[in-house]
Tab-separated table of C-alpha atoms in Angstrom:
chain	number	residue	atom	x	y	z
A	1	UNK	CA	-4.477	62.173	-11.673
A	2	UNK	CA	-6.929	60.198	-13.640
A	3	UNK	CA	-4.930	57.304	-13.451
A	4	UNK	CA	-4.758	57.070	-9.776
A	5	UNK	CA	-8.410	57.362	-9.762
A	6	UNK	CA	-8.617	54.778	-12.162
A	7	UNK	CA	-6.392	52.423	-9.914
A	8	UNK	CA	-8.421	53.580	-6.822
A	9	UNK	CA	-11.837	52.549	-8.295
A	10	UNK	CA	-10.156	49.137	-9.311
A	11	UNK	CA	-8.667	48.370	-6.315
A	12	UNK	CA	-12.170	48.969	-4.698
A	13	UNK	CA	-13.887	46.849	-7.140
A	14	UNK	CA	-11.967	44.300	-6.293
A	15	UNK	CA	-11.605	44.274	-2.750
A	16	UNK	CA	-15.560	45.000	-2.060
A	17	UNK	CA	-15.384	41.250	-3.434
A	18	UNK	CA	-13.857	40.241	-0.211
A	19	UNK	CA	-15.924	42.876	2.657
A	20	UNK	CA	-19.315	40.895	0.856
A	21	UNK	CA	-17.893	37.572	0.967
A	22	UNK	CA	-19.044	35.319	3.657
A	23	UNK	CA	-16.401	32.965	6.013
A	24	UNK	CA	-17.242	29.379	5.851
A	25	UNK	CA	-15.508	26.573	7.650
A	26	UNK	CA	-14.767	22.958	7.689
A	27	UNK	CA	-16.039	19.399	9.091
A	28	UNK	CA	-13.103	16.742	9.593
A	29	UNK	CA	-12.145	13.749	11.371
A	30	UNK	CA	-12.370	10.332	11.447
A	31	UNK	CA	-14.654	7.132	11.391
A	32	UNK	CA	-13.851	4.258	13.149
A	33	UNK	CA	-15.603	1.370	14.257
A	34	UNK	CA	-16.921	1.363	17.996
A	35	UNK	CA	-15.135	-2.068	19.372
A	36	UNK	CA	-12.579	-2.837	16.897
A	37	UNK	CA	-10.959	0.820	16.311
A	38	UNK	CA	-10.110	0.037	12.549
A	39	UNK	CA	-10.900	2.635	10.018
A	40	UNK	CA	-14.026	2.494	7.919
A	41	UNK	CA	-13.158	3.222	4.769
A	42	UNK	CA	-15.734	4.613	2.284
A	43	UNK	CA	-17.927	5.372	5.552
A	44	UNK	CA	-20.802	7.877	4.103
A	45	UNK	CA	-20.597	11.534	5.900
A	46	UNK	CA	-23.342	13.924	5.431
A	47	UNK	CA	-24.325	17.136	7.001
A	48	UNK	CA	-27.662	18.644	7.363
A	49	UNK	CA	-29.129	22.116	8.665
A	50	UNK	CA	-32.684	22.561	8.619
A	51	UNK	CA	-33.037	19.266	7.523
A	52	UNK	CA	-31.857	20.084	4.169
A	53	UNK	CA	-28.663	18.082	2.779
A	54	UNK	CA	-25.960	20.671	3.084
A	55	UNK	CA	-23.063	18.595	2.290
A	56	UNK	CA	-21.321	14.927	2.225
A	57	UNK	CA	-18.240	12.800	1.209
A	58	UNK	CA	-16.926	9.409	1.892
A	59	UNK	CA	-13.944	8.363	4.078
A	60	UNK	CA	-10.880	7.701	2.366
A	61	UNK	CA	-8.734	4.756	3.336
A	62	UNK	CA	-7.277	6.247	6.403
A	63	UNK	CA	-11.257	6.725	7.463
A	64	UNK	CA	-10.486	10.460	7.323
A	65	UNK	CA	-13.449	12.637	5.766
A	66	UNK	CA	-13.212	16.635	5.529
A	67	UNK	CA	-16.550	18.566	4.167
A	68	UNK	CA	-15.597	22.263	2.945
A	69	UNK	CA	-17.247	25.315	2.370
A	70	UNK	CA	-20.029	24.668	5.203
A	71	UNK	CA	-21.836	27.941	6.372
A	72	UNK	CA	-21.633	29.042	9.993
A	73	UNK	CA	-24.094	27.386	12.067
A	74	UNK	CA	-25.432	24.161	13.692
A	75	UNK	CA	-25.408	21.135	11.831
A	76	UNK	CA	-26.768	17.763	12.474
A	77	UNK	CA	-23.859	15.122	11.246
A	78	UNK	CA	-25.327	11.384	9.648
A	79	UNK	CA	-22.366	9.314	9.249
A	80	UNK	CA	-23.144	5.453	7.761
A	81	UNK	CA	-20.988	2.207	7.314
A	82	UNK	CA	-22.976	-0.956	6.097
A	83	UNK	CA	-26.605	-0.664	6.981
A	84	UNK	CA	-25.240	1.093	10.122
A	85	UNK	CA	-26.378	4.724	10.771
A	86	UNK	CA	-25.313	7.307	13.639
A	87	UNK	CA	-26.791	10.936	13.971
A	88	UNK	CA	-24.694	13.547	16.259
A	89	UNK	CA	-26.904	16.732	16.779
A	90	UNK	CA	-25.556	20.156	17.282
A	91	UNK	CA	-22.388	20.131	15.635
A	92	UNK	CA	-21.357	24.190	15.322
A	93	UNK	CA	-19.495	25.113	12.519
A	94	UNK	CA	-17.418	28.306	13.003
A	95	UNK	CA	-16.216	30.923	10.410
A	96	UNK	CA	-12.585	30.191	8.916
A	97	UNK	CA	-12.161	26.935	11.622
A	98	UNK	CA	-12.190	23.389	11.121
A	99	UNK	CA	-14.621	21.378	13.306
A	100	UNK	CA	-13.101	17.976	14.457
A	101	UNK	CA	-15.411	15.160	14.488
A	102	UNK	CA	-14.346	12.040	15.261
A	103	UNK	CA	-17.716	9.738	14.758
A	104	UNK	CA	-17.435	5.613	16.231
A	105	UNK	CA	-20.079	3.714	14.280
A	106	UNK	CA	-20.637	0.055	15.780
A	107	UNK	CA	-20.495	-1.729	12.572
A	108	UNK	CA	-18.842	-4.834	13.745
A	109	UNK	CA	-20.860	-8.377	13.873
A	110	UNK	CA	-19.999	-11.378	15.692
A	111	UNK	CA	-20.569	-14.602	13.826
A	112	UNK	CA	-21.943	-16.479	16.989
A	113	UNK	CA	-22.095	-20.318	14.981
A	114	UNK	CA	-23.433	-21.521	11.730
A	115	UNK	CA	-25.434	-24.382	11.166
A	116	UNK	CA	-25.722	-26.199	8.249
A	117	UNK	CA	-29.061	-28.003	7.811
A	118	UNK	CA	-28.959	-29.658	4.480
A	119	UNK	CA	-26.535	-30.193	1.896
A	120	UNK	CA	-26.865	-32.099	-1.727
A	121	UNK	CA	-24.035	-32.426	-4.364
A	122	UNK	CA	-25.110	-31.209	-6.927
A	123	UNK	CA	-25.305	-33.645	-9.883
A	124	UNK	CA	-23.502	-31.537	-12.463
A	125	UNK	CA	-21.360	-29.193	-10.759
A	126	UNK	CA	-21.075	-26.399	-14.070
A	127	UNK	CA	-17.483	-24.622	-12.644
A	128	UNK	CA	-15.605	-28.003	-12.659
A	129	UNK	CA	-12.975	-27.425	-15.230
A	130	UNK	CA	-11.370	-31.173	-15.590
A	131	UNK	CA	-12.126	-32.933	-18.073
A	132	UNK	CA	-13.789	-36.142	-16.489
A	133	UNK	CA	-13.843	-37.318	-12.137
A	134	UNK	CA	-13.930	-40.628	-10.158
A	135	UNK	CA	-17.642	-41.790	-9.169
A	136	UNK	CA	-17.691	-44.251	-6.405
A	137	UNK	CA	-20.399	-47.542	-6.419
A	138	UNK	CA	-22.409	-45.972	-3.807
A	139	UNK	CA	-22.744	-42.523	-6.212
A	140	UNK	CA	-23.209	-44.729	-9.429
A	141	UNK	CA	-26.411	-46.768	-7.210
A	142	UNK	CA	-27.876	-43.305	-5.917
A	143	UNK	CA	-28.131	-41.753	-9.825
């Protein structure tokens, strides 16, 4: 008799562990970039609720990101690739579920021209590895 008792007082020790416990859930998705649609990897995901940090990770190569452990609730999701920043408000988080996200950051740049303006050679050049170079007349008269 006493050891069934003793079994029924562990077995409720153990499993009050679980009625106390509180459910979280799970961010995930992916970052991509707005025009190109290539992956950003190491793209910087955070959460935030009350503007308190809550959580964060980077993208892996894929430009996947998952953030466990996240409390029920509504979050506010920063997401940041190269001096580019996006904020998506009222992103609910459900008990035991995983949230999809997928977040489009524009963090391509077009390269509209270059212009060159001025350009000297240098009179030593210090990463030239031979051991000696051709100088024209015109160089020798300009030294």
């Amino acid at each position: 008799m006493s050891v069934r008792i003793f079994y029924l007082i562990l077995l409720l020790a153990y499993s009050w562990q679980f009625l106390i416990a509180q459910s979280t859930g799970k961010l995930s998705g992916k970052v991509r970039d707005k025009i190109t649609k290539e992956e950003l990897i190491d793209a910087i995901v955070k959460v935030e609720k009350n503007n308190s940090l809550t959580g964060g990770t980077k993208a892996d190569y894929d430009g996947n990101y998952t953030i466990d452990s996240l409390e029920p609730g509504k979050y506010k999701v920063i997401a940041s690739y190269a001096g580019r920043t996006i904020e998506i408000n009222d992103v609910y988080i459900s008990a035991d579920r995983t949230q999809i996200l997928n977040i489009e950051i524009d963090a391509s740049s077009k390269l509209e021209y270059t212009e060159i303006i001025e350009y000297k050679k240098p009179l030593l050049e210090i990463d030239n590895t031979k051991q000696g170079s051709v100088i024209t007349s015109d160089e020798m008269m300009k030294m």
